[in-house]
Amino acid sequence: MKLTKPDLSKLKPKNIHIKKFKIKKKFIVLGVIVLIIIGFVAKTFLIPKDIIISNYTTLAKSQIVNSIDATGNVESEKVTNIYSKVEGNIKQVNVKVGDTVKAGDVLAVIDSEKLERQIKEETESIQQDDQSSSLDLQSKKRVYENTLYKEQNDMNSEVNTAKSTLNEKKVALEEAQSNYEYNKELFNYGEVSEQVFKKSETDFNAAKMAYDEAVIGLENAKTDAKDKLQTAKEDYESAQIKANDNTKKSALKDKQEDLKNCQIRATVSGTITGVNAKEGEAAQGTLFVIENLNDVYIEVPIKEVDILDVKAGQRVEIRTDAMEDEELVDGEVVSVTDTAEKEISTSESNSSSNSSSTNSTFKAKIKLKNPDNKIKIGMNARVKIVVEESNNIYTVPFDCIVDGEKGQSIYVLEPAEKDRYIVREVPVTTGMESDVNIEISGDKIKDNLIVVNDPTSYPVGTEVKLGDPMMNQGGEAVEG
């Protein structure tokens, strides 16, 4: 009997082949997952990653400006207050704030009707006085000159009469004396009687008395003549004084000057910045304010800590709220006060006791070089006093500087293959500093050189790629 080979496939249990296939498929999927994980780990941890640098500076020429900021009001260098020199009510006002005036322009007029009437009356009175004084002066002059002429030429009648009388009395005295002496001698010899002698003696005494009286009369006549001459001289001099008396004329001149001053004029050229004069009101106090808008300055406070840095001649940048952001007006420090203004502030402590502190503030005067119509008197200005500046230079942040044994240097990015760079060290010389940047120079320093801002993180020789920059442009103006 021939045995047949059994069909083993028919002996397999049902569905056995399907289960085996599913197990095999799971192992395949698991293997793929493992391979993916291994690839990711290898890429992540075993394959080197690119070093991306974003903190760098691209060099360009710039400037460093160290300055001191302050604020102050714009004021005119020349401020002129206009007052009235006379009293009275204002009749007319000719200007308003903002008007431009020249020296001599009439700003206002004061009512002068009463003053004009007084001037007319006093002028007429002075004319009458002048005429009367002139006639009186001529009369007194003639009297004095005649009296003086008579005195100088012995033509005074009273004196001449007294002289003639004296001569007559002298002759009579001489005759009476001779007769007396003769009779006296005769009487001594008994040649004449006592009666005759006594009569000659009486006649002699009478003649002597008459002569003495004539002497006194002549002296009196001379004295009277001198007195008359002196009186005539004094009268003439008084007439001269009266004729030359300018008291009334001076008073009239003052009133005429007041009349001129009834026109209130500008004493300087400039712009009217204040008008206090009002028609119908008294002309008192400051009536007008004239300022030169082309010659303005700003006075700003300077703290004690900054005062040694501020000097005359330093450049100043001036801005106001009315200007655009980039606009400015140039100025210059013209003076700095030598003494400080001290401000004492008092504060209360928790222990109910007061404490005080003193703040010293100096003043700097700043002259505007070319003020324009954007700078107005009274504006609040922000000023930047440039105490130090350096232009057309290269600057980098302080952190870029590497201090080494051979000096200072910076790390730069040197182009390599494709978009990659190599960190290289470049020696530099440092200069002026601001609050954040420092000036650098050197043989290899040039435009567009890429400088590493954080050299401690990137050793020399490191290969890097540029990322989105945190600060990719050097050379902006830096102010300290």
CSV table of C-alpha atoms in Angstrom, one decimal:
chain,number,residue,atom,x,y,z
A,1,MET,CA,0.0,0.0,0.0
A,2,LYS,CA,1.4,3.3,-1.1
A,3,LEU,CA,1.5,6.0,1.5
A,4,THR,CA,0.8,9.6,0.4
A,5,LYS,CA,2.6,12.6,1.9
A,6,PRO,CA,0.3,14.6,4.1
A,7,ASP,CA,-0.4,18.3,3.2
A,8,LEU,CA,1.0,20.0,6.2
A,9,SER,CA,-0.7,23.3,5.4
A,10,LYS,CA,-4.0,21.7,5.8
A,11,LEU,CA,-2.9,20.6,9.3
A,12,LYS,CA,-2.3,24.3,10.5
A,13,PRO,CA,-4.8,25.6,12.8
A,14,LYS,CA,-7.1,28.2,11.4
A,15,ASN,CA,-5.9,31.9,11.5
A,16,ILE,CA,-2.4,30.9,12.7
A,17,HIS,CA,-0.7,32.7,9.8
A,18,ILE,CA,-2.5,36.0,10.3
A,19,LYS,CA,-1.4,36.3,13.9
A,20,LYS,CA,2.2,35.7,13.0
A,21,PHE,CA,2.1,38.4,10.4
A,22,LYS,CA,0.8,41.0,12.8
A,23,ILE,CA,3.6,40.3,15.3
A,24,LYS,CA,6.2,40.7,12.5
A,25,LYS,CA,4.6,44.0,11.5
A,26,LYS,CA,4.8,45.4,15.0
A,27,PHE,CA,8.5,44.7,15.2
A,28,ILE,CA,9.0,46.5,11.9
A,29,VAL,CA,7.2,49.7,13.1
A,30,LEU,CA,9.0,49.6,16.4
A,31,GLY,CA,12.3,49.4,14.6
A,32,VAL,CA,11.5,52.4,12.4
A,33,ILE,CA,10.6,54.4,15.5
A,34,VAL,CA,13.8,53.4,17.2
A,35,LEU,CA,15.8,54.4,14.1
A,36,ILE,CA,14.0,57.8,14.1
A,37,ILE,CA,14.8,58.4,17.7
A,38,ILE,CA,18.4,57.4,17.2
A,39,GLY,CA,18.7,59.8,14.2
A,40,PHE,CA,17.2,62.7,16.2
A,41,VAL,CA,19.4,62.1,19.2
A,42,ALA,CA,22.5,61.8,16.9
A,43,LYS,CA,21.5,65.0,15.1
A,44,THR,CA,20.8,66.8,18.4
A,45,PHE,CA,23.7,65.7,20.6
A,46,LEU,CA,26.3,64.2,18.3
A,47,ILE,CA,26.4,66.4,15.2
A,48,PRO,CA,27.8,69.9,16.1
A,49,LYS,CA,25.3,72.8,15.8
A,50,ASP,CA,26.0,76.2,14.2
A,51,ILE,CA,26.9,79.0,16.6
A,52,ILE,CA,24.6,81.9,16.0
A,53,ILE,CA,25.7,85.4,17.1
A,54,SER,CA,23.2,88.2,17.3
A,55,ASN,CA,24.9,90.6,19.6
A,56,TYR,CA,27.3,92.5,17.4
A,57,THR,CA,28.0,96.0,16.1
A,58,THR,CA,28.7,97.0,12.5
A,59,LEU,CA,31.2,99.9,12.5
A,60,ALA,CA,30.5,103.3,10.9
A,61,LYS,CA,31.9,106.8,11.6
A,62,SER,CA,30.1,108.6,14.4
A,63,GLN,CA,30.6,110.9,17.3
A,64,ILE,CA,30.7,111.0,21.0
A,65,VAL,CA,29.2,113.9,22.8
A,66,ASN,CA,29.4,114.4,26.6
A,67,SER,CA,26.9,117.0,27.7
A,68,ILE,CA,25.1,118.5,30.6
A,69,ASP,CA,21.3,119.0,30.3
A,70,ALA,CA,19.5,121.9,31.8
A,71,THR,CA,16.4,124.1,31.3
A,72,GLY,CA,15.8,127.8,31.4
A,73,ASN,CA,13.7,130.6,30.0
A,74,VAL,CA,14.5,132.5,26.9
A,75,GLU,CA,15.2,136.2,27.7
A,76,SER,CA,16.2,139.2,25.8
A,77,GLU,CA,19.7,140.5,26.4
A,78,LYS,CA,18.4,144.1,26.2
A,79,VAL,CA,15.1,144.8,28.0
A,80,THR,CA,14.1,148.4,28.2
A,81,ASN,CA,11.2,149.7,30.3
A,82,ILE,CA,9.6,152.9,29.1
A,83,TYR,CA,8.3,155.3,31.7
A,84,SER,CA,6.6,158.7,31.5
A,85,LYS,CA,8.7,161.7,32.6
A,86,VAL,CA,5.6,163.8,33.3
A,87,GLU,CA,2.4,163.4,35.1
A,88,GLY,CA,-0.9,163.3,33.4
A,89,ASN,CA,-3.5,161.1,31.8
A,90,ILE,CA,-2.8,159.1,28.7
A,91,LYS,CA,-4.7,160.5,25.7
A,92,GLN,CA,-3.6,158.1,23.0
A,93,VAL,CA,-1.8,154.7,22.7
A,94,ASN,CA,-0.1,154.0,19.4
A,95,VAL,CA,1.3,150.5,19.7
A,96,LYS,CA,0.4,147.0,20.8
A,97,VAL,CA,2.4,143.9,21.8
A,98,GLY,CA,4.3,142.5,18.9
A,99,ASP,CA,4.8,145.8,17.1
A,100,THR,CA,8.3,146.6,15.9
A,101,VAL,CA,9.5,150.1,16.8
A,102,LYS,CA,12.5,152.3,16.2
A,103,ALA,CA,14.2,154.6,18.7
A,104,GLY,CA,12.2,157.9,18.7
A,105,ASP,CA,8.9,156.4,17.6
A,106,VAL,CA,5.9,157.9,19.6
A,107,LEU,CA,4.4,155.1,21.7
A,108,ALA,CA,1.7,157.2,23.5
A,109,VAL,CA,0.6,160.8,24.0
A,110,ILE,CA,-0.3,162.4,27.3
A,111,ASP,CA,-3.0,165.1,27.5
A,112,SER,CA,-1.1,168.4,27.4
A,113,GLU,CA,-3.9,171.0,27.2
A,114,LYS,CA,-3.3,172.5,30.7
A,115,LEU,CA,0.4,172.5,30.3
A,116,GLU,CA,0.2,174.3,26.9
A,117,ARG,CA,-2.0,177.0,28.6
A,118,GLN,CA,0.6,177.5,31.4
A,119,ILE,CA,3.4,177.8,28.9
A,120,LYS,CA,1.6,180.5,27.0
A,121,GLU,CA,0.8,182.5,30.2
A,122,GLU,CA,4.4,182.3,31.5
A,123,THR,CA,5.9,183.2,28.1
A,124,GLU,CA,3.9,186.4,28.0
A,125,SER,CA,4.8,187.2,31.7
A,126,ILE,CA,8.5,186.7,31.0
A,127,GLN,CA,8.3,188.9,27.9
A,128,GLN,CA,6.9,191.8,30.0
A,129,ASP,CA,9.4,191.2,32.8
A,130,ASP,CA,12.2,191.3,30.3
A,131,GLN,CA,11.1,194.6,28.9
A,132,SER,CA,10.7,196.2,32.3
A,133,SER,CA,14.0,194.8,33.5
A,134,SER,CA,15.8,196.1,30.4
A,135,LEU,CA,14.5,199.7,31.0
A,136,ASP,CA,15.4,199.6,34.7
A,137,LEU,CA,18.9,198.3,33.9
A,138,GLN,CA,19.6,201.1,31.4
A,139,SER,CA,18.5,203.7,34.0
A,140,LYS,CA,20.6,202.3,36.8
A,141,LYS,CA,23.6,201.9,34.5
A,142,ARG,CA,23.4,205.7,33.6
A,143,VAL,CA,23.2,206.8,37.2
A,144,TYR,CA,26.1,204.6,38.2
A,145,GLU,CA,28.3,205.7,35.3
A,146,ASN,CA,27.5,209.4,35.9
A,147,THR,CA,28.2,209.1,39.6
A,148,LEU,CA,31.5,207.2,38.9
A,149,TYR,CA,32.6,209.8,36.4
A,150,LYS,CA,32.0,212.7,38.8
A,151,GLU,CA,33.9,210.8,41.5
A,152,GLN,CA,36.8,210.1,39.3
A,153,ASN,CA,37.0,213.7,37.9
A,154,ASP,CA,36.3,215.7,41.1
A,155,MET,CA,33.1,216.9,39.7
A,156,ASN,CA,30.9,216.2,42.7
A,157,SER,CA,29.1,219.5,43.6
A,158,GLU,CA,28.7,218.8,47.3
A,159,VAL,CA,32.3,217.9,47.7
A,160,ASN,CA,33.5,220.9,45.7
A,161,THR,CA,31.2,223.2,47.8
A,162,ALA,CA,32.6,221.7,51.0
A,163,LYS,CA,36.1,222.3,49.7
A,164,SER,CA,35.4,226.0,48.9
A,165,THR,CA,33.9,226.4,52.3
A,166,LEU,CA,36.9,224.9,53.9
A,167,ASN,CA,39.2,227.2,52.0
A,168,GLU,CA,37.2,230.2,53.1
A,169,LYS,CA,37.2,229.1,56.7
A,170,LYS,CA,40.9,228.4,56.5
A,171,VAL,CA,41.6,232.0,55.3
A,172,ALA,CA,39.4,233.4,58.0
A,173,LEU,CA,41.1,231.3,60.6
A,174,GLU,CA,44.5,232.4,59.5
A,175,GLU,CA,43.4,236.1,59.7
A,176,ALA,CA,41.8,235.6,63.1
A,177,GLN,CA,44.8,233.8,64.4
A,178,SER,CA,47.2,236.5,63.2
A,179,ASN,CA,45.0,239.3,64.7
A,180,TYR,CA,44.8,237.3,67.9
A,181,GLU,CA,48.5,236.8,68.2
A,182,TYR,CA,49.1,240.5,67.4
A,183,ASN,CA,46.7,241.8,69.9
A,184,LYS,CA,48.0,239.4,72.5
A,185,GLU,CA,51.5,240.8,72.2
A,186,LEU,CA,50.2,244.4,72.3
A,187,PHE,CA,48.1,243.5,75.3
A,188,ASN,CA,51.2,242.2,77.1
A,189,TYR,CA,52.9,245.6,76.5
A,190,GLY,CA,49.7,247.4,77.5
A,191,GLU,CA,49.2,248.8,74.1
A,192,VAL,CA,45.6,247.6,73.7
A,193,SER,CA,42.8,247.1,76.1
A,194,GLU,CA,41.8,243.9,77.5
A,195,GLN,CA,38.4,244.3,75.7
A,196,VAL,CA,40.2,244.5,72.4
A,197,PHE,CA,42.3,241.4,73.2
A,198,LYS,CA,39.4,239.4,74.4
A,199,LYS,CA,37.4,240.2,71.2
A,200,SER,CA,40.4,239.0,69.0
A,201,GLU,CA,40.6,235.9,71.1
A,202,THR,CA,36.9,235.2,70.7
A,203,ASP,CA,37.1,235.9,67.0
A,204,PHE,CA,40.0,233.4,66.7
A,205,ASN,CA,38.2,230.7,68.6
A,206,ALA,CA,35.1,231.2,66.4
A,207,ALA,CA,37.2,231.0,63.2
A,208,LYS,CA,38.9,227.9,64.5
A,209,MET,CA,35.5,226.3,65.2
A,210,ALA,CA,34.2,227.3,61.8
A,211,TYR,CA,37.3,225.8,60.2
A,212,ASP,CA,36.9,222.5,62.1
A,213,GLU,CA,33.3,222.4,61.0
A,214,ALA,CA,34.3,222.9,57.4
A,215,VAL,CA,36.8,220.1,57.7
A,216,ILE,CA,34.1,217.8,59.0
A,217,GLY,CA,31.7,219.1,56.3
A,218,LEU,CA,34.2,218.2,53.6
A,219,GLU,CA,34.7,214.7,55.0
A,220,ASN,CA,31.0,214.3,55.2
A,221,ALA,CA,30.6,215.4,51.6
A,222,LYS,CA,33.2,212.9,50.5
A,223,THR,CA,31.5,210.2,52.5
A,224,ASP,CA,28.2,211.0,51.0
A,225,ALA,CA,29.7,211.0,47.5
A,226,LYS,CA,31.1,207.5,48.1
A,227,ASP,CA,27.9,206.3,49.5
A,228,LYS,CA,26.0,207.6,46.5
A,229,LEU,CA,28.5,205.9,44.2
A,230,GLN,CA,28.2,202.7,46.1
A,231,THR,CA,24.4,202.9,46.1
A,232,ALA,CA,24.4,203.6,42.4
A,233,LYS,CA,26.7,200.6,41.8
A,234,GLU,CA,24.5,198.3,44.0
A,235,ASP,CA,21.4,199.5,42.2
A,236,TYR,CA,23.1,198.8,38.8
A,237,GLU,CA,24.2,195.4,39.9
A,238,SER,CA,20.8,194.6,41.3
A,239,ALA,CA,19.3,195.6,38.0
A,240,GLN,CA,21.8,193.3,36.2
A,241,ILE,CA,20.9,190.4,38.4
A,242,LYS,CA,17.2,191.0,37.9
A,243,ALA,CA,17.7,191.3,34.1
A,244,ASN,CA,19.7,188.1,34.1
A,245,ASP,CA,17.4,186.2,36.5
A,246,ASN,CA,16.5,183.0,34.6
A,247,THR,CA,14.3,181.5,37.3
A,248,LYS,CA,11.1,182.0,35.4
A,249,LYS,CA,12.8,181.2,32.1
A,250,SER,CA,14.2,178.0,33.6
A,251,ALA,CA,10.7,177.1,34.9
A,252,LEU,CA,9.3,177.8,31.5
A,253,LYS,CA,12.0,175.7,29.9
A,254,ASP,CA,11.1,172.8,32.2
A,255,LYS,CA,7.5,173.1,31.2
A,256,GLN,CA,8.5,173.2,27.5
A,257,GLU,CA,10.5,170.0,28.1
A,258,ASP,CA,7.5,168.5,29.8
A,259,LEU,CA,5.5,169.3,26.8
A,260,LYS,CA,7.9,167.4,24.6
A,261,ASN,CA,7.8,164.5,27.1
A,262,CYS,CA,4.0,164.4,26.7
A,263,GLN,CA,5.0,162.3,23.6
A,264,ILE,CA,6.3,159.1,25.1
A,265,ARG,CA,8.9,157.8,22.7
A,266,ALA,CA,10.8,154.6,22.3
A,267,THR,CA,14.4,155.0,23.6
A,268,VAL,CA,15.6,152.0,21.7
A,269,SER,CA,14.7,149.9,18.7
A,270,GLY,CA,13.1,146.5,19.2
A,271,THR,CA,9.8,144.7,19.7
A,272,ILE,CA,7.0,145.7,22.0
A,273,THR,CA,6.6,142.9,24.5
A,274,GLY,CA,4.6,144.6,27.2
A,275,VAL,CA,1.9,147.4,27.1
A,276,ASN,CA,0.5,148.7,30.4
A,277,ALA,CA,-0.5,152.1,29.1
A,278,LYS,CA,-4.3,152.6,28.8
A,279,GLU,CA,-6.1,155.6,27.4
A,280,GLY,CA,-7.7,157.8,30.0
A,281,GLU,CA,-5.6,156.4,32.9
A,282,ALA,CA,-2.6,158.1,34.7
A,283,ALA,CA,0.8,157.6,33.1
A,284,GLN,CA,2.4,155.8,36.0
A,285,GLY,CA,4.9,153.0,36.3
A,286,THR,CA,6.2,150.9,33.4
A,287,LEU,CA,4.1,151.8,30.4
A,288,PHE,CA,5.9,149.8,27.7
A,289,VAL,CA,8.5,147.0,27.5
A,290,ILE,CA,10.8,146.9,24.5
A,291,GLU,CA,13.0,143.9,23.9
A,292,ASN,CA,15.6,143.0,21.2
A,293,LEU,CA,14.4,139.7,19.9
A,294,ASN,CA,17.6,139.2,17.9
A,295,ASP,CA,19.8,139.3,20.9
A,296,VAL,CA,18.5,136.7,23.3
A,297,TYR,CA,20.0,134.5,26.0
A,298,ILE,CA,19.1,131.7,28.3
A,299,GLU,CA,20.2,131.5,31.9
A,300,VAL,CA,20.2,127.9,33.3
A,301,PRO,CA,21.0,126.4,36.7
A,302,ILE,CA,24.2,124.2,36.9
A,303,LYS,CA,24.5,121.7,39.7
A,304,GLU,CA,27.6,121.8,41.9
A,305,VAL,CA,28.7,118.4,40.7
A,306,ASP,CA,28.8,119.7,37.1
A,307,ILE,CA,30.1,123.2,37.5
A,308,LEU,CA,33.8,122.5,36.9
A,309,ASP,CA,32.9,121.0,33.5
A,310,VAL,CA,31.1,124.1,32.3
A,311,LYS,CA,33.2,126.8,30.7
A,312,ALA,CA,32.7,129.9,28.6
A,313,GLY,CA,32.9,129.2,24.9
A,314,GLN,CA,31.4,125.7,25.0
A,315,ARG,CA,28.9,124.8,22.3
A,316,VAL,CA,25.2,124.4,23.3
A,317,GLU,CA,22.3,122.8,21.5
A,318,ILE,CA,18.9,124.4,22.3
A,319,ARG,CA,15.5,123.0,21.7
A,320,THR,CA,11.9,124.0,22.6
A,321,ASP,CA,8.6,122.2,22.6
A,322,ALA,CA,7.6,124.3,19.6
A,323,MET,CA,10.4,122.7,17.5
A,324,GLU,CA,10.4,119.5,15.5
A,325,ASP,CA,12.2,116.6,17.1
A,326,GLU,CA,15.4,117.0,15.0
A,327,GLU,CA,15.4,120.8,15.0
A,328,LEU,CA,17.8,122.8,17.2
A,329,VAL,CA,19.4,126.2,17.6
A,330,ASP,CA,23.1,126.6,18.3
A,331,GLY,CA,24.3,128.6,21.3
A,332,GLU,CA,27.4,129.2,23.3
A,333,VAL,CA,28.2,129.5,27.0
A,334,VAL,CA,29.2,133.1,27.5
A,335,SER,CA,29.6,133.2,31.3
A,336,VAL,CA,29.4,131.1,34.4
A,337,THR,CA,28.8,132.5,37.9
A,338,ASP,CA,31.6,132.3,40.4
A,339,THR,CA,29.3,132.0,43.4
A,340,ALA,CA,26.5,129.6,44.0
A,341,GLU,CA,22.9,130.4,45.0
A,342,LYS,CA,22.2,128.3,48.0
A,343,GLU,CA,18.7,126.9,48.6
A,344,ILE,CA,17.9,125.6,52.0
A,345,SER,CA,15.2,122.9,52.1
A,346,THR,CA,13.6,121.8,55.4
A,347,SER,CA,12.0,118.4,56.0
A,348,GLU,CA,10.3,116.8,59.0
A,349,SER,CA,11.6,113.5,60.4
A,350,ASN,CA,9.6,110.8,62.2
A,351,SER,CA,10.9,112.2,65.5
A,352,SER,CA,9.1,115.5,64.9
A,353,SER,CA,12.3,117.3,64.5
A,354,ASN,CA,13.2,119.3,61.4
A,355,SER,CA,16.3,118.7,59.3
A,356,SER,CA,17.6,121.0,56.6
A,357,SER,CA,19.9,120.6,53.6
A,358,THR,CA,21.6,123.1,51.4
A,359,ASN,CA,21.7,122.8,47.6
A,360,SER,CA,24.3,124.9,45.8
A,361,THR,CA,23.3,125.9,42.3
A,362,PHE,CA,25.4,128.0,39.9
A,363,LYS,CA,24.2,129.9,36.8
A,364,ALA,CA,25.4,129.6,33.2
A,365,LYS,CA,24.5,132.3,30.6
A,366,ILE,CA,23.9,131.0,27.1
A,367,LYS,CA,23.9,133.2,24.1
A,368,LEU,CA,21.9,132.1,21.0
A,369,LYS,CA,24.1,132.4,17.9
A,370,ASN,CA,21.4,132.7,15.2
A,371,PRO,CA,18.0,132.9,16.9
A,372,ASP,CA,15.1,132.6,14.5
A,373,ASN,CA,11.3,133.1,14.7
A,374,LYS,CA,11.0,129.7,16.4
A,375,ILE,CA,12.7,131.0,19.5
A,376,LYS,CA,10.4,133.4,21.4
A,377,ILE,CA,11.0,135.5,24.5
A,378,GLY,CA,9.6,133.6,27.6
A,379,MET,CA,9.8,130.1,26.0
A,380,ASN,CA,11.0,127.3,28.2
A,381,ALA,CA,14.1,125.9,26.5
A,382,ARG,CA,16.0,122.7,26.9
A,383,VAL,CA,19.7,123.1,26.5
A,384,LYS,CA,22.5,120.6,26.1
A,385,ILE,CA,25.9,122.0,27.0
A,386,VAL,CA,28.5,120.1,25.1
A,387,VAL,CA,31.5,119.8,27.5
A,388,GLU,CA,33.4,117.3,25.3
A,389,GLU,CA,32.9,115.9,21.9
A,390,SER,CA,34.8,113.9,19.2
A,391,ASN,CA,33.5,113.6,15.6
A,392,ASN,CA,34.2,111.3,12.7
A,393,ILE,CA,35.3,108.5,14.9
A,394,TYR,CA,34.5,104.8,15.5
A,395,THR,CA,32.7,103.8,18.7
A,396,VAL,CA,31.8,100.5,20.4
A,397,PRO,CA,30.1,99.6,23.6
A,398,PHE,CA,32.3,99.3,26.6
A,399,ASP,CA,31.8,95.5,26.8
A,400,CYS,CA,33.5,95.1,23.4
A,401,ILE,CA,36.9,96.0,24.9
A,402,VAL,CA,39.2,93.1,25.9
A,403,ASP,CA,42.0,94.0,28.3
A,404,GLY,CA,45.0,91.7,27.7
A,405,GLU,CA,48.6,91.5,28.5
A,406,LYS,CA,49.6,93.2,25.3
A,407,GLY,CA,47.0,95.9,25.6
A,408,GLN,CA,43.4,96.4,24.6
A,409,SER,CA,41.6,94.7,21.7
A,410,ILE,CA,38.3,93.8,20.2
A,411,TYR,CA,36.9,90.6,18.7
A,412,VAL,CA,35.7,90.9,15.1
A,413,LEU,CA,34.0,88.5,12.7
A,414,GLU,CA,36.2,87.7,9.7
A,415,PRO,CA,34.2,86.3,6.7
A,416,ALA,CA,34.9,82.5,6.0
A,417,GLU,CA,33.2,80.0,3.8
A,418,LYS,CA,29.6,80.7,2.6
A,419,ASP,CA,27.7,82.6,5.4
A,420,ARG,CA,30.1,81.7,8.2
A,421,TYR,CA,32.6,83.9,10.1
A,422,ILE,CA,35.6,83.4,12.2
A,423,VAL,CA,36.2,85.3,15.5
A,424,ARG,CA,39.5,87.2,15.3
A,425,GLU,CA,41.3,89.5,17.8
A,426,VAL,CA,42.2,93.1,16.6
A,427,PRO,CA,44.3,95.5,18.7
A,428,VAL,CA,42.8,98.9,19.3
A,429,THR,CA,43.6,102.2,21.0
A,430,THR,CA,40.8,103.7,23.0
A,431,GLY,CA,39.9,107.3,23.4
A,432,MET,CA,37.0,109.4,24.5
A,433,GLU,CA,34.2,107.8,26.5
A,434,SER,CA,30.5,108.4,26.9
A,435,ASP,CA,28.2,106.7,29.4
A,436,VAL,CA,27.9,103.6,27.2
A,437,ASN,CA,30.4,103.8,24.3
A,438,ILE,CA,34.1,104.3,23.9
A,439,GLU,CA,36.1,105.6,21.0
A,440,ILE,CA,38.4,103.1,19.2
A,441,SER,CA,41.1,103.4,16.6
A,442,GLY,CA,43.7,101.2,15.0
A,443,ASP,CA,45.2,100.0,11.7
A,444,LYS,CA,42.5,97.5,11.0
A,445,ILE,CA,39.5,99.6,12.2
A,446,LYS,CA,37.3,100.5,9.2
A,447,ASP,CA,33.8,100.9,8.1
A,448,ASN,CA,31.5,97.8,8.2
A,449,LEU,CA,33.8,95.9,10.4
A,450,ILE,CA,31.6,93.5,12.5
A,451,VAL,CA,32.5,93.7,16.2
A,452,VAL,CA,31.5,91.2,18.8
A,453,ASN,CA,29.6,92.9,21.7
A,454,ASP,CA,30.1,90.1,24.1
A,455,PRO,CA,33.7,88.8,23.5
A,456,THR,CA,33.7,86.6,26.7
A,457,SER,CA,31.1,84.3,25.0
A,458,TYR,CA,33.0,83.8,21.7
A,459,PRO,CA,36.7,82.8,22.0
A,460,VAL,CA,39.1,83.6,19.2
A,461,GLY,CA,38.8,81.1,16.3
A,462,THR,CA,35.2,80.3,16.9
A,463,GLU,CA,33.2,79.8,13.8
A,464,VAL,CA,29.9,81.5,13.9
A,465,LYS,CA,26.9,82.5,11.8
A,466,LEU,CA,25.1,85.9,12.0
A,467,GLY,CA,21.7,85.9,13.4
A,468,ASP,CA,19.1,88.7,13.7
A,469,PRO,CA,21.1,91.5,15.3
A,470,MET,CA,20.4,92.9,18.7
A,471,MET,CA,22.3,96.0,17.7
A,472,ASN,CA,23.7,95.8,14.2
A,473,GLN,CA,24.8,99.3,13.6
A,474,GLY,CA,27.6,101.2,15.3
A,475,GLY,CA,28.5,104.8,14.7
A,476,GLU,CA,25.3,106.5,15.9
A,477,ALA,CA,25.8,109.7,17.8
A,478,VAL,CA,26.3,108.9,21.4
A,479,GLU,CA,25.6,111.4,24.1
A,480,GLY,CA,26.8,111.1,27.6
